Amino acid sequence: MIVEERIYTLHPGKVPEYLQRYEAEGLEIQRRILGRMVGYFSTEFGPLNQIVHMWAYRDLAERSERRARLAADEDWRAYVQAIRPLIVTQENKLLTPAPFSP
């Protein structure tokens, strides 16, 4: 199993708008295509104005296939165009579990 962690830094004050738009427009699309959400968070301490979300995949091949399907989805592409102005930076990490991790 691998987990993809994505961190979006938003313009100050835009977290509530981003979360509202995501819940209304993006969440269903990602759940349908990506499948296994590990969690979706916003930061309260440390670096602020950040959204952190994680998705689990069996392996890199599954991740690549699901991400390609997401990128090809017309509704997803329209959603991304709508939220892009809210985002300052994006960071992606692929995490592999330690042998003792659940």
Coordinates of N, CA and C in Angstrom, one line a residue:
M1 N 0.8 -1.2 0.0 CA 0.0 0.0 0.0 C 0.9 1.2 0.0
I2 N 0.4 2.3 -0.7 CA 1.1 3.6 -0.6 C 0.0 4.6 -0.3
V3 N 0.4 5.7 0.3 CA -0.5 6.8 0.6 C 0.0 8.1 -0.1
E4 N -0.8 8.8 -0.9 CA -0.4 10.0 -1.5 C -0.9 11.1 -0.6
E5 N 0.0 12.0 -0.1 CA -0.4 13.2 0.7 C -0.2 14.4 -0.2
R6 N -1.3 15.2 -0.3 CA -1.3 16.4 -1.1 C -1.5 17.6 -0.1
I7 N -0.7 18.6 -0.2 CA -0.8 19.8 0.6 C -1.0 21.0 -0.3
Y8 N -2.1 21.7 -0.2 CA -2.3 22.9 -0.9 C -2.3 24.1 0.0
T9 N -1.4 25.1 -0.3 CA -1.4 26.3 0.5 C -2.3 27.3 -0.3
L10 N -3.3 27.8 0.4 CA -4.2 28.7 -0.2 C -3.9 30.2 0.1
H11 N -4.5 31.1 -0.6 CA -4.4 32.5 -0.3 C -5.1 32.7 1.1
P12 N -4.6 33.6 1.9 CA -5.1 33.8 3.3 C -6.6 34.0 3.2
G13 N -7.3 33.4 4.1 CA -8.8 33.5 4.3 C -9.6 32.7 3.3
K14 N -9.0 31.9 2.4 CA -9.7 31.1 1.4 C -10.0 29.7 1.8
V15 N -9.6 29.2 3.0 CA -9.9 27.9 3.4 C -11.4 27.6 3.4
P16 N -12.2 28.4 4.1 CA -13.6 28.1 4.1 C -14.3 28.0 2.7
E17 N -13.9 28.9 1.8 CA -14.4 28.8 0.4 C -14.0 27.6 -0.3
Y18 N -12.7 27.2 -0.2 CA -12.2 26.0 -0.8 C -12.9 24.8 -0.3
L19 N -13.1 24.6 1.0 CA -13.7 23.5 1.6 C -15.2 23.4 1.2
Q20 N -15.9 24.5 1.1 CA -17.3 24.5 0.7 C -17.4 24.1 -0.8
R21 N -16.5 24.6 -1.7 CA -16.5 24.2 -3.1 C -16.2 22.8 -3.2
Y22 N -15.1 22.3 -2.5 CA -14.7 20.9 -2.6 C -15.9 20.0 -2.2
E23 N -16.5 20.2 -1.1 CA -17.6 19.4 -0.6 C -18.7 19.4 -1.6
A24 N -19.1 20.5 -2.2 CA -20.2 20.6 -3.2 C -19.8 20.1 -4.5
E25 N -18.6 20.2 -5.0 CA -18.3 19.9 -6.4 C -17.2 18.9 -6.6
G26 N -16.2 18.8 -5.8 CA -15.1 17.9 -6.0 C -15.1 16.6 -5.3
L27 N -15.7 16.6 -4.1 CA -15.6 15.4 -3.2 C -16.2 14.1 -3.9
E28 N -17.4 14.2 -4.5 CA -18.0 13.0 -5.1 C -17.2 12.5 -6.2
I29 N -16.6 13.4 -7.0 CA -15.8 13.0 -8.2 C -14.6 12.2 -7.7
Q30 N -13.9 12.7 -6.7 CA -12.7 12.0 -6.2 C -13.0 10.7 -5.5
R31 N -14.1 10.7 -4.7 CA -14.5 9.4 -4.1 C -14.8 8.4 -5.1
R32 N -15.5 8.8 -6.2 CA -15.9 7.8 -7.2 C -14.7 7.3 -8.0
I33 N -13.7 8.2 -8.3 CA -12.6 7.8 -9.1 C -11.4 7.3 -8.3
L34 N -11.0 8.0 -7.2 CA -9.8 7.7 -6.5 C -10.1 6.6 -5.5
G35 N -11.3 6.5 -4.9 CA -11.7 5.4 -4.0 C -11.4 5.6 -2.6
R36 N -10.2 5.4 -2.1 CA -9.9 5.3 -0.7 C -9.3 6.6 0.0
M37 N -10.2 7.5 0.4 CA -9.7 8.6 1.1 C -9.2 8.2 2.5
V38 N -8.0 8.6 2.9 CA -7.5 8.4 4.2 C -8.0 9.5 5.1
G39 N -8.0 10.8 4.6 CA -8.4 11.9 5.4 C -8.3 13.2 4.6
Y40 N -9.0 14.2 5.1 CA -9.0 15.5 4.5 C -9.0 16.5 5.6
F41 N -8.1 17.4 5.7 CA -7.8 18.3 6.8 C -7.5 19.7 6.4
S42 N -7.7 20.6 7.3 CA -7.1 22.0 7.2 C -6.2 22.3 8.4
T43 N -5.2 23.1 8.3 CA -4.3 23.4 9.3 C -4.8 24.4 10.3
E44 N -4.5 24.2 11.6 CA -4.8 25.2 12.6 C -3.6 25.8 13.3
F45 N -2.5 25.0 13.3 CA -1.2 25.5 13.9 C -0.1 25.2 12.8
G46 N 1.0 25.9 13.0 CA 2.1 25.7 12.0 C 1.8 26.5 10.8
P47 N 2.2 26.0 9.6 CA 1.8 26.7 8.4 C 0.3 26.8 8.2
L48 N -0.2 28.0 8.1 CA -1.6 28.2 8.0 C -2.1 28.2 6.6
N49 N -3.4 28.2 6.4 CA -4.1 28.3 5.1 C -3.7 27.1 4.2
Q50 N -3.6 25.9 4.9 CA -3.3 24.7 4.1 C -4.4 23.7 4.2
I51 N -4.6 23.0 3.1 CA -5.4 21.8 3.0 C -4.5 20.6 2.8
V52 N -4.8 19.6 3.6 CA -4.0 18.4 3.5 C -4.9 17.2 3.3
H53 N -4.7 16.4 2.3 CA -5.6 15.3 2.1 C -4.7 14.1 1.6
M54 N -5.2 12.9 2.0 CA -4.4 11.7 1.7 C -5.4 10.6 1.1
W55 N -4.8 9.9 0.1 CA -5.5 8.8 -0.6 C -4.6 7.6 -0.6
A56 N -5.2 6.4 -0.4 CA -4.5 5.2 -0.3 C -4.7 4.4 -1.7
Y57 N -3.6 3.8 -2.1 CA -3.6 3.0 -3.3 C -2.8 1.7 -3.0
R58 N -3.2 0.6 -3.8 CA -2.4 -0.7 -3.6 C -1.0 -0.5 -4.0
D59 N -0.7 0.3 -5.1 CA 0.6 0.4 -5.6 C 0.7 1.6 -6.5
L60 N 1.8 1.9 -7.1 CA 2.0 3.0 -8.0 C 1.2 2.9 -9.3
A61 N 1.0 1.6 -9.7 CA 0.2 1.4 -10.9 C -1.2 1.8 -10.7
E62 N -1.8 1.4 -9.6 CA -3.2 1.8 -9.3 C -3.3 3.3 -9.2
R63 N -2.4 3.9 -8.5 CA -2.4 5.4 -8.4 C -2.4 6.0 -9.8
S64 N -1.4 5.6 -10.6 CA -1.3 6.2 -11.9 C -2.6 6.0 -12.7
E65 N -3.2 4.8 -12.7 CA -4.5 4.6 -13.4 C -5.6 5.5 -12.9
R66 N -5.7 5.6 -11.6 CA -6.8 6.3 -11.0 C -6.6 7.8 -11.3
R67 N -5.4 8.3 -11.1 CA -5.1 9.7 -11.4 C -5.3 10.1 -12.8
A68 N -5.0 9.2 -13.7 CA -5.3 9.5 -15.2 C -6.8 9.6 -15.4
R69 N -7.5 8.7 -14.8 CA -9.0 8.7 -15.0 C -9.5 10.1 -14.4
L70 N -9.0 10.5 -13.3 CA -9.4 11.8 -12.7 C -9.1 12.9 -13.6
A71 N -7.9 12.9 -14.1 CA -7.5 14.0 -15.0 C -8.3 14.1 -16.3
A72 N -8.8 13.0 -16.7 CA -9.6 12.9 -18.0 C -11.1 13.3 -17.7
D73 N -11.5 13.3 -16.5 CA -12.9 13.6 -16.2 C -13.3 15.0 -16.4
E74 N -14.3 15.3 -17.3 CA -14.7 16.7 -17.6 C -15.1 17.5 -16.4
D75 N -15.9 16.9 -15.6 CA -16.4 17.6 -14.4 C -15.3 17.9 -13.4
W76 N -14.3 17.0 -13.3 CA -13.1 17.3 -12.5 C -12.3 18.5 -13.0
R77 N -12.1 18.5 -14.3 CA -11.3 19.5 -15.0 C -12.0 20.9 -14.8
A78 N -13.3 20.9 -14.9 CA -14.1 22.2 -14.6 C -13.9 22.6 -13.2
Y79 N -14.0 21.7 -12.3 CA -13.8 22.0 -10.9 C -12.4 22.6 -10.6
V80 N -11.4 22.0 -11.2 CA -10.0 22.4 -11.0 C -9.8 23.8 -11.5
Q81 N -10.4 24.1 -12.6 CA -10.3 25.5 -13.2 C -11.0 26.5 -12.2
A82 N -12.1 26.1 -11.6 CA -12.8 27.0 -10.6 C -12.0 27.3 -9.3
I83 N -11.2 26.3 -8.8 CA -10.5 26.4 -7.6 C -9.1 26.9 -7.7
R84 N -8.5 26.8 -8.9 CA -7.1 27.1 -9.2 C -6.8 28.5 -8.6
P85 N -7.6 29.5 -8.8 CA -7.2 30.9 -8.3 C -7.1 30.9 -6.7
L86 N -7.6 29.9 -6.0 CA -7.5 29.9 -4.6 C -6.2 29.4 -4.1
I87 N -5.5 28.7 -4.9 CA -4.3 27.9 -4.6 C -3.0 28.7 -4.9
V88 N -2.1 28.8 -3.9 CA -0.8 29.4 -4.0 C 0.2 28.4 -4.5
T89 N 0.3 27.3 -3.7 CA 1.3 26.2 -4.0 C 0.7 24.9 -3.7
Q90 N 1.3 23.9 -4.3 CA 0.8 22.5 -4.1 C 2.1 21.6 -3.9
E91 N 2.0 20.7 -3.0 CA 3.0 19.7 -2.7 C 2.4 18.3 -2.6
N92 N 3.1 17.4 -3.3 CA 2.6 16.0 -3.2 C 3.7 15.1 -2.7
K93 N 3.4 14.1 -1.9 CA 4.3 13.2 -1.3 C 3.7 11.8 -1.5
L94 N 4.5 10.8 -1.8 CA 4.0 9.4 -1.8 C 4.7 8.8 -0.6
L95 N 3.8 8.3 0.3 CA 4.3 7.7 1.6 C 4.2 6.2 1.5
T96 N 5.2 5.5 1.9 CA 5.1 4.0 2.1 C 5.2 3.7 3.5
P97 N 4.3 2.7 3.9 CA 4.2 2.4 5.4 C 5.4 1.6 5.9
A98 N 5.8 1.9 7.1 CA 6.8 1.1 7.8 C 6.2 -0.3 8.0
P99 N 7.1 -1.3 8.2 CA 6.7 -2.7 8.3 C 5.7 -2.9 9.4
F100 N 5.7 -2.1 10.5 CA 4.8 -2.3 11.6 C 3.6 -1.4 11.6
S101 N 3.4 -0.6 10.5 CA 2.3 0.3 10.4 C 1.0 -0.5 10.1
P102 N -0.1 -0.1 10.7 CA -1.4 -0.8 10.4 C -1.8 -0.6 8.9

